[in-house]
Short mmCIF file of C-alpha atoms in Angstrom, two decimals:
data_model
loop_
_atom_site.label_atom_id
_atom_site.label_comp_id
_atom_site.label_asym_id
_atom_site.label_seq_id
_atom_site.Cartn_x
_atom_site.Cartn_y
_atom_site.Cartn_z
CA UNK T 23 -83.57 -73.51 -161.86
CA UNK T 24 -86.57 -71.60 -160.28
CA UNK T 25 -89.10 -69.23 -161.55
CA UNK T 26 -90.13 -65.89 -161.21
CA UNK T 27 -93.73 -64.99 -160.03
CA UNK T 28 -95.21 -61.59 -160.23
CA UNK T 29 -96.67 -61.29 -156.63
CA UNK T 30 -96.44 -63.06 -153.50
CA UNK T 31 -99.20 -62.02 -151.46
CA UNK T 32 -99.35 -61.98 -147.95
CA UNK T 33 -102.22 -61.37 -145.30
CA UNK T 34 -101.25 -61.75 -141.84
CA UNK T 35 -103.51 -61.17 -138.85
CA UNK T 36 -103.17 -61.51 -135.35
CA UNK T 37 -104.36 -65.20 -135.07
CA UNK T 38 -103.09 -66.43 -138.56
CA UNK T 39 -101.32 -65.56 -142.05
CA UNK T 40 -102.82 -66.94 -145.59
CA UNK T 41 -99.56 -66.36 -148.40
CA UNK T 42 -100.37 -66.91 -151.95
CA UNK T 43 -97.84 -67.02 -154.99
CA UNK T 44 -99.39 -65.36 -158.21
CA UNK T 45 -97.99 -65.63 -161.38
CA UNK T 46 -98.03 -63.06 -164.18
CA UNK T 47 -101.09 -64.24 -165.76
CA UNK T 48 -103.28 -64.40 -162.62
CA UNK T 49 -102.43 -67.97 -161.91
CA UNK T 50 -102.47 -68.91 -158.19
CA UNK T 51 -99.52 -71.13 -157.98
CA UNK T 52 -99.65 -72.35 -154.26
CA UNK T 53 -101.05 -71.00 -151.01
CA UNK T 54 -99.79 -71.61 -147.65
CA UNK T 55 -101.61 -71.02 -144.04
CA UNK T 56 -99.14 -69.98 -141.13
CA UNK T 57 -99.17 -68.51 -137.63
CA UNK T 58 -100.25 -65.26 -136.21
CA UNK T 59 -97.92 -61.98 -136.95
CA UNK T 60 -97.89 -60.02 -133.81
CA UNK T 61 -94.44 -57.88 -133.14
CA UNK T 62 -95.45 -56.30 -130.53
CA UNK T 63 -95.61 -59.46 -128.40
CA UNK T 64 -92.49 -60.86 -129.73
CA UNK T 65 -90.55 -58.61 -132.28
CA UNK T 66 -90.09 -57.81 -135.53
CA UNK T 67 -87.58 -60.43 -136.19
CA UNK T 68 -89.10 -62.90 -134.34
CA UNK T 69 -92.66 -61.61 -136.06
CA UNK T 70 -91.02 -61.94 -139.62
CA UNK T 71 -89.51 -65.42 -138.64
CA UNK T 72 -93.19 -66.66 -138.64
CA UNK T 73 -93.97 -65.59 -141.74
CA UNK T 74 -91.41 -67.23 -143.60
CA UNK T 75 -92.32 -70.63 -142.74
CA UNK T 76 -95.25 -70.35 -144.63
CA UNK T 77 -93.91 -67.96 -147.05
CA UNK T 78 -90.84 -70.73 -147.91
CA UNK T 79 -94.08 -73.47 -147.77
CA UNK T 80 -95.55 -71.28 -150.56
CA UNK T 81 -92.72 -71.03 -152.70
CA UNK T 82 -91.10 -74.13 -152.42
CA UNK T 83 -94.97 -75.29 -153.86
CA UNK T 84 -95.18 -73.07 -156.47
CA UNK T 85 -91.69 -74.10 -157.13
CA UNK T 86 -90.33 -70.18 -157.71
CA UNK T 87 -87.38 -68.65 -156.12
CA UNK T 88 -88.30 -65.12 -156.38
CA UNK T 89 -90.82 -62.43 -157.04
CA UNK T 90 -91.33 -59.35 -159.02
CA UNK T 91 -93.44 -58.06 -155.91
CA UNK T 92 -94.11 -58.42 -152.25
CA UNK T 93 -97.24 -57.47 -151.24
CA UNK T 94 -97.80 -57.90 -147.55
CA UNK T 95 -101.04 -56.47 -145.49
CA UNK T 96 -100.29 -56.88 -142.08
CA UNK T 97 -101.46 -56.10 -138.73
CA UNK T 98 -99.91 -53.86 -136.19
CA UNK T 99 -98.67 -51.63 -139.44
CA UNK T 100 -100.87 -48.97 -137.74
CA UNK T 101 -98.47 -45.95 -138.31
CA UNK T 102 -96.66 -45.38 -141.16
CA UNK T 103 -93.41 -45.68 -139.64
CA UNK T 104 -94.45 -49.10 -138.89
CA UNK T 105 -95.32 -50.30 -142.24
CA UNK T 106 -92.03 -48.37 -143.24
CA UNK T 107 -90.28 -50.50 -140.48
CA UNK T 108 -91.83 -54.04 -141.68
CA UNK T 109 -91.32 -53.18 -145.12
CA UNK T 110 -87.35 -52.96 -144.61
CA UNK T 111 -87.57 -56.18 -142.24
CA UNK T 112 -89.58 -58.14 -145.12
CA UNK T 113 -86.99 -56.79 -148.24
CA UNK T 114 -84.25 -58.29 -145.80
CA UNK T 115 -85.39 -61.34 -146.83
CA UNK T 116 -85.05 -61.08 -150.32
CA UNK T 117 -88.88 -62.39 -151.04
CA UNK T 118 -89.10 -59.71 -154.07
CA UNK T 119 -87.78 -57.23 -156.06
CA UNK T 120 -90.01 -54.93 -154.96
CA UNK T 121 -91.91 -54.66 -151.45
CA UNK T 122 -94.57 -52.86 -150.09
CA UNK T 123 -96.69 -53.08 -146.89
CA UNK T 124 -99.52 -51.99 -145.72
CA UNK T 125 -102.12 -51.76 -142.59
CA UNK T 126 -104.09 -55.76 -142.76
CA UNK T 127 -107.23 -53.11 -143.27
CA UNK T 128 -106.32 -52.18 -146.46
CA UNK T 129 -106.70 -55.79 -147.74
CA UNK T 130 -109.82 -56.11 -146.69
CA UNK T 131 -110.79 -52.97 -148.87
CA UNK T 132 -109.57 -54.00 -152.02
CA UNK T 133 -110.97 -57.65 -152.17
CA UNK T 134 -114.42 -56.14 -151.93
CA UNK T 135 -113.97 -53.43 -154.91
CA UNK T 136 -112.99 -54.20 -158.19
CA UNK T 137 -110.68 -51.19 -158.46
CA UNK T 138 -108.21 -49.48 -155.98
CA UNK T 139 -111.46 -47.38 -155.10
CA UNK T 140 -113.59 -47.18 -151.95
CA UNK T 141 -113.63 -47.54 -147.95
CA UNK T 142 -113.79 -50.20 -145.40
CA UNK T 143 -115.03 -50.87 -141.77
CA UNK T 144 -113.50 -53.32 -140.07
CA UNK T 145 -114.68 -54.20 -136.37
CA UNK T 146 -112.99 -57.24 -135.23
CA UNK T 147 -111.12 -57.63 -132.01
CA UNK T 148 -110.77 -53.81 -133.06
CA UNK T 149 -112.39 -51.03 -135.16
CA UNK T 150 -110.53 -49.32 -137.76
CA UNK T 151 -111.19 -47.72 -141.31
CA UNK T 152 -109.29 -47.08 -144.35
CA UNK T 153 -110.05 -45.47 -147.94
CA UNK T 154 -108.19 -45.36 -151.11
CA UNK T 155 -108.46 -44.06 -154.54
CA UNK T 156 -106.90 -44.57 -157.92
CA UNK T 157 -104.87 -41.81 -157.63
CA UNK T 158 -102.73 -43.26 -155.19
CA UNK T 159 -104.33 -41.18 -152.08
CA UNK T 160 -105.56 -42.62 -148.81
CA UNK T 161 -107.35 -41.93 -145.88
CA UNK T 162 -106.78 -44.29 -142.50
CA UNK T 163 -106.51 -43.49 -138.93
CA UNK T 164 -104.11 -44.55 -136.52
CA UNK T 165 -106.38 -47.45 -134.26
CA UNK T 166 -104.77 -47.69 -131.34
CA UNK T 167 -107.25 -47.40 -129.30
CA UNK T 168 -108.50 -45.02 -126.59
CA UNK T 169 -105.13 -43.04 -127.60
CA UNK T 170 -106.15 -42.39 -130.56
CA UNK T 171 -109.75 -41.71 -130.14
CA UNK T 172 -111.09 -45.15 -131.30
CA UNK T 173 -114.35 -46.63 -129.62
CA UNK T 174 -115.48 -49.95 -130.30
CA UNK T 175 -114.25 -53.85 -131.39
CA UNK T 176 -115.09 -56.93 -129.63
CA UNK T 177 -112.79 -56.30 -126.94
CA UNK T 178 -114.00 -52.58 -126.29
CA UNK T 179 -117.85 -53.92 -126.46
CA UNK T 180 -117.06 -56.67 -123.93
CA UNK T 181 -115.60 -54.49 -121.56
CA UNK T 182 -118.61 -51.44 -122.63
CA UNK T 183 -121.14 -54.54 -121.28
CA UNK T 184 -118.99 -55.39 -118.33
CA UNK T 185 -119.09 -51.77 -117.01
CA UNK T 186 -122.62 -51.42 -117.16
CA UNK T 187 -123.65 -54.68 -115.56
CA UNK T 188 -121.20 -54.42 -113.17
CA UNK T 189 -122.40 -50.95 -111.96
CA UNK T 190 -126.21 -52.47 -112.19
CA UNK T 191 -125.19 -54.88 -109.91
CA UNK T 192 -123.75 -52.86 -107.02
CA UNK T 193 -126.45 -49.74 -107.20
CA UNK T 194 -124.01 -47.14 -109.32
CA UNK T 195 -126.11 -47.56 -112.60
CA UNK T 196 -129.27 -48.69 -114.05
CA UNK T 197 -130.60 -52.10 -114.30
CA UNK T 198 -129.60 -54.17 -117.29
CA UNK T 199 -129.92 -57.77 -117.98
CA UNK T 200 -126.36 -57.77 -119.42
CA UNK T 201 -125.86 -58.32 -115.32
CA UNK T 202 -127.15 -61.42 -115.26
CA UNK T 203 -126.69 -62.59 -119.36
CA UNK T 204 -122.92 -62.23 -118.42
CA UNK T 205 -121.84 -63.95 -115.49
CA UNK T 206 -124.43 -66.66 -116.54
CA UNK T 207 -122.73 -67.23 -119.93
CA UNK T 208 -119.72 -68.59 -118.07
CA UNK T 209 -121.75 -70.31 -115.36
CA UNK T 210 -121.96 -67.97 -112.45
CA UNK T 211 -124.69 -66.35 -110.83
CA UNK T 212 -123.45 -62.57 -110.19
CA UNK T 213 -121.20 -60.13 -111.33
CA UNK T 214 -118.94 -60.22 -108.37
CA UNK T 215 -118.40 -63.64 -109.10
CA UNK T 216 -117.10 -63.00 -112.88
CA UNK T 217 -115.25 -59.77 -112.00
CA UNK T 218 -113.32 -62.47 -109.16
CA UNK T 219 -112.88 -64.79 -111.80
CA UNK T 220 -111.62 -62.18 -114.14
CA UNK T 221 -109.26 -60.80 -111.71
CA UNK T 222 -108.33 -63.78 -110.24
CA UNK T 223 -107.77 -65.53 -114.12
CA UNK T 224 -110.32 -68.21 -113.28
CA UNK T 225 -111.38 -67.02 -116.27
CA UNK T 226 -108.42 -66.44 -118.65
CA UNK T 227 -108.29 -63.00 -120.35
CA UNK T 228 -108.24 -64.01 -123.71
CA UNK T 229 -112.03 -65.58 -123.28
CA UNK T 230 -113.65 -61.76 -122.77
CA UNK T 231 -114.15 -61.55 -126.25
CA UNK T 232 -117.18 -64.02 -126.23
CA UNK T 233 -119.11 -61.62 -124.21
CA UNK T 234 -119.16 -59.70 -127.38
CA UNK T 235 -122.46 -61.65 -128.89
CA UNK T 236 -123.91 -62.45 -125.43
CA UNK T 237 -123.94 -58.45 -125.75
CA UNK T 238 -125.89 -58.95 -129.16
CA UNK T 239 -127.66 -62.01 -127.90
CA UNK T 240 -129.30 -59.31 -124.52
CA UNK T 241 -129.46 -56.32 -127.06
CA UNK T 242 -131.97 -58.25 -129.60
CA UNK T 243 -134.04 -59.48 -126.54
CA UNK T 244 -134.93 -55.81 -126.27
CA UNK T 245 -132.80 -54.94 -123.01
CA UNK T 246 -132.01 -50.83 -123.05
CA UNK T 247 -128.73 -51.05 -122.14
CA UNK T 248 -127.50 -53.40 -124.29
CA UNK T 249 -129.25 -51.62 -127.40
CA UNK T 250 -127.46 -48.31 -126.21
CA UNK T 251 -124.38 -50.34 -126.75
CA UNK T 252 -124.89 -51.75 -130.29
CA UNK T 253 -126.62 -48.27 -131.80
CA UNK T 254 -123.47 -46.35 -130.66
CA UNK T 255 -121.62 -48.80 -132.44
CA UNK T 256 -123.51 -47.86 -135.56
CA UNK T 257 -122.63 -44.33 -134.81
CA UNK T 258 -118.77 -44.82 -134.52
CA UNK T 259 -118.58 -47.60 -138.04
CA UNK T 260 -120.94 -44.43 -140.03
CA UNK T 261 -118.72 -41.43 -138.51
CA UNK T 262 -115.39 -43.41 -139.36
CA UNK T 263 -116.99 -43.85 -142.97
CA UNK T 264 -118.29 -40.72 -143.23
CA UNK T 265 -114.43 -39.12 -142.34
CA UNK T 266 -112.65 -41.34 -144.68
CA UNK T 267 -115.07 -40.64 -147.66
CA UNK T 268 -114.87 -36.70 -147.17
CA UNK T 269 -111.19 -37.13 -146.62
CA UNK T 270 -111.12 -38.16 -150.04
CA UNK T 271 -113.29 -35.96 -151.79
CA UNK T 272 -116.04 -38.99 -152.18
CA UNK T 273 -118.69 -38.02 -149.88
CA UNK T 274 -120.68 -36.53 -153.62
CA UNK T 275 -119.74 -39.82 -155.62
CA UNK T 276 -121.24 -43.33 -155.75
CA UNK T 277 -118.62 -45.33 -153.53
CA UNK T 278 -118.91 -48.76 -152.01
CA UNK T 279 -118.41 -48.54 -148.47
CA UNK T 280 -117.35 -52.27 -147.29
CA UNK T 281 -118.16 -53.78 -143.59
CA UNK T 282 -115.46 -56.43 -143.03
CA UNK T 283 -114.25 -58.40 -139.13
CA UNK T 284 -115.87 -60.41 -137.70
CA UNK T 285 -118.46 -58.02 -135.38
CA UNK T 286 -119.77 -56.52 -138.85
CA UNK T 287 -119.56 -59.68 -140.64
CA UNK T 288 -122.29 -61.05 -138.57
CA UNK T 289 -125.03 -58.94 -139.77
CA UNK T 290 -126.58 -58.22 -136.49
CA UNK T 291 -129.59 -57.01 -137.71
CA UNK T 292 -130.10 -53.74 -134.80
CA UNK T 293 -126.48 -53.11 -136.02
CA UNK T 294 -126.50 -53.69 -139.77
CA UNK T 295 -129.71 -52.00 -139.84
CA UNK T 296 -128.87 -48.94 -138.05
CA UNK T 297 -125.11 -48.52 -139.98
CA UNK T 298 -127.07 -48.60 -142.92
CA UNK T 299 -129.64 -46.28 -142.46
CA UNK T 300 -126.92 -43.80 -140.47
CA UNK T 301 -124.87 -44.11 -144.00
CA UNK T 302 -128.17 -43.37 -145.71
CA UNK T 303 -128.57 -39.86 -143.66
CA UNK T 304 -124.86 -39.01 -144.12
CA UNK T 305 -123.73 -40.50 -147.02
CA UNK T 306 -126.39 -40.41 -149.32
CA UNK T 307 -123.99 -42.02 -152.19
CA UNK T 308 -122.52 -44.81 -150.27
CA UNK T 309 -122.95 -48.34 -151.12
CA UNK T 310 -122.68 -50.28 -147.63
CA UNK T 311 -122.33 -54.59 -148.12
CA UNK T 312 -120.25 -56.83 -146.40
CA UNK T 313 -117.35 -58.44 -147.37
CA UNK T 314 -116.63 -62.31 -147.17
CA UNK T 315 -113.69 -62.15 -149.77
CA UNK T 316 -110.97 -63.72 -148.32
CA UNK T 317 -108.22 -60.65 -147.67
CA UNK T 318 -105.65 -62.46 -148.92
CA UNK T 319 -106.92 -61.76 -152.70
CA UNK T 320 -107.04 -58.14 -151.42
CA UNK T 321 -103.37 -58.25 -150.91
CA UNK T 322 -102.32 -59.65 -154.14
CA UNK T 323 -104.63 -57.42 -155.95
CA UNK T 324 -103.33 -54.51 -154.44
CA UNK T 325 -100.10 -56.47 -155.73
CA UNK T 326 -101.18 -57.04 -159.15
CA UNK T 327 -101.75 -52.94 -159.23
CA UNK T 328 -98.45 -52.45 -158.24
CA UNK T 329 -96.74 -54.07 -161.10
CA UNK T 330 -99.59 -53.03 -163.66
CA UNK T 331 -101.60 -56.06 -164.04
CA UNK T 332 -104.17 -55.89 -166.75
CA UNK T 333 -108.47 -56.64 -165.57
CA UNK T 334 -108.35 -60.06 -166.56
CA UNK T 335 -105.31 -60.95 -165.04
CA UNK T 336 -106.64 -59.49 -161.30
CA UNK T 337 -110.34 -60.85 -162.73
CA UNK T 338 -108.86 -64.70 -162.90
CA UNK T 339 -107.12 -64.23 -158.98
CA UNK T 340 -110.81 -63.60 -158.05
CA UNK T 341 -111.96 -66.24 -159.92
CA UNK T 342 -109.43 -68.62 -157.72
CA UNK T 343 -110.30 -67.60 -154.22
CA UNK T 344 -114.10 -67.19 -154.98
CA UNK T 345 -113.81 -70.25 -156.27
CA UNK T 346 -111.81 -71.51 -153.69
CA UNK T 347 -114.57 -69.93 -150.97
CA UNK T 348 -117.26 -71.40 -152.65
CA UNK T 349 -116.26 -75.08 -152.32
CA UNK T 350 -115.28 -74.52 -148.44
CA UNK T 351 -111.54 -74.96 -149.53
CA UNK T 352 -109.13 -72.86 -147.01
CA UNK T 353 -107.03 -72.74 -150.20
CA UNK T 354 -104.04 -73.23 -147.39
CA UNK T 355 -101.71 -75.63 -149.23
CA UNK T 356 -103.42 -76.34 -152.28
CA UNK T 357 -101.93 -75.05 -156.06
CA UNK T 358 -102.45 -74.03 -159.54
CA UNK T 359 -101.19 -74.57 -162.77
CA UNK T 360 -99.27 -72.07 -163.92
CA UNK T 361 -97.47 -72.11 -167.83
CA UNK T 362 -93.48 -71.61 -167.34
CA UNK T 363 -94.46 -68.80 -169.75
CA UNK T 364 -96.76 -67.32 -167.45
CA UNK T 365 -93.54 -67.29 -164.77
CA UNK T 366 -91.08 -65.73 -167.97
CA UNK T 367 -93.36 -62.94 -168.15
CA UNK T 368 -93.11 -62.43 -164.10
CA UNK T 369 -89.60 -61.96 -164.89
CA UNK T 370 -89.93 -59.49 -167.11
CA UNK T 371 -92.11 -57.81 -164.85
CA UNK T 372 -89.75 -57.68 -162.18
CA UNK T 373 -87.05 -56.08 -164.40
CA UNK T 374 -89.70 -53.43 -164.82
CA UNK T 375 -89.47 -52.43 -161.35
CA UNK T 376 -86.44 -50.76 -160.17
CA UNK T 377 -87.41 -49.13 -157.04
CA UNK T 378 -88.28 -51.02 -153.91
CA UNK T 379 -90.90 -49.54 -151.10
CA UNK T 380 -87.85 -50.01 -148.39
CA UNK T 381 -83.92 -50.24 -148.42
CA UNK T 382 -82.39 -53.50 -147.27
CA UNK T 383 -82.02 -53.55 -143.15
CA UNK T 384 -78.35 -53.16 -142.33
#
């Protein structure tokens, strides 16, 4: 017969999903690496049907047949009637007892802070920010864009450089070098010829986004434009911050404020430097670093204080994935040992909790 985990933890991004099966005393008993999750290019049920095959990889390691908790961070959950919509489509599958999901960003947040406390930045193919606290509050924005008042992400700097060196070009703007760094990075000689391309998909769509450090790459050779780019940047990651923290009554307190995605990963120095010292000005209490925890261990923590986990059992799932980071492991389909004890006291767990985040889908 199978076991009972505590927390199967799920992280699934736009390009791929990490699962991980903890048991009750922190034990990581088998992580699986799947596709992307993106519903809104192929629906929910279609979505969900991706993460299962991984999920059922997971489980069938760990050699469990159910959990006391689902704990799923996923993108596209940008609106709480999302996450409420995913939630129902993931207790469907009978995973868990229990399920609960939330925005990917949140995951991100909570594998950089040793409690449920703090905010994150992430700027990625997007920009978006979240902040929780103990008590169960939160602060996020929607991030969907231009809609909803959102500047920045890879995609929105590529196009930001585009529009400038394509106006250089033809006489509308000011001269930049981000006219010729451009074109040149994909082997043409003028903007005309990479807006063609672009139009024309010579140059398919999805390949904008490396523009995004040939914008660094111009900006740190000292070209105006490109600078003008990056600092506002800076301004839009310290006002999101700044919002979030004051939203939740942290602006006066000592709070680590984490810089996650891959744009702020980078540590561009213009742009690490200037986030920094904009935090500095209006955040004097904030505690900026950037995270390199792997989100999945953000979404079983946030998993593990669901069901009431004690320190050293969320202390020894850090252990596992820093460990697993350190030795350059994806930690995609390896296991670990878990006691059958361990997996009793899972079950217990799950008897604990009698009230699930979403009702079944009908």
């Amino acid at each position: 017969m199978g076991l009972t985990a505590s927390v199967l933890a799920i992280d699934a991004g736009n390009s791929k999903t990490d699962v991980a099966v903890v048991a009750a005393d922190g034990s990581v008993l088998a992580t699986a690496r799947g596709a992307g999750f993106r519903p809104p290019a192929v629906g929910i049920r279609t979505a969900v049907d991706a993460l299962a095959e991984a999920v059922d990889r997971a489980r069938a390691t760990a050699g469990v047949t159910s959990v006391a908790h689902v704990s799923a961070c996923l993108a596209n959950a940008d609106l709480p009637v999302e996450e409420a919509q995913l939630a129902a489509a993931l207790h469907a599958r009978a995973w868990g007892t229990t399920v609960e999901v939330r925005n990917d960003t949140f995951a991100i947040l909570r594998a950089g802070v040793s409690e449920p406390r703090g905010v994150a930045v992430v700027c990625g193919a997007g920009i978006n920010c979240v902040g929780m606290r103990p008590d169960g509050r939160t602060a996020r924005f929607p991030a969907l864009g231009r809609i909803s008042g959102d500047w920045g992400g890879g995609w929105g700097l590529a196009e930001e450089a585009l529009w400038y060196a394509a106006r250089a070009e033809d006489g509308r703007g000011g001269p930049t070098e981000l006219a010729h760094t451009l074109p040149a990075h994909f082997g043409l000689d003028s903007m005309y010829a990479l807006i063609e391309a672009l139009h024309l998909e010579h140059v398919e769509h999805r390949r904008r986004h490396e523009l995004t450090p040939v914008l660094f790459a111009t900006a740190a050779a000292g070209d105006a434009v490109a600078r003008a780019i990056v600092d506002r940047l800076a301004q839009e990651v310290a006002t999101m911050a700044t919002v979030a923290l004051t939203r939740l009554d942290l602006l006066d307190e000592e709070t680590p404020v984490l810089l996650g995605g891959g744009v702020l990963a980078a540590r561009h120095p213009q742009l690490d430097d200037a986030v920094r010292e904009l935090l500095t000005a209006r955040a004097p209490k904030a505690v900026p670093r950037v995270v390199t925890a792997s989100p999945v261990l953000g979404a079983a923590l946030l998993g593990l204080d669901r069901v009431g986990a004690a320190g050293e059992v969320q202390s020894r799932v850090r252990a596992y994935f820093e460990a697993s980071a350190s030795s350059g492991s994806s930690g995609s389909s390896g296991s670990s040992a878990s006691s059958a004890s361990s997996a009793s006291s899972a079950a217990s767990a799950a008897s604990v909790s009698s009230v699930s985040s979403a009702p079944p889908a009908s």
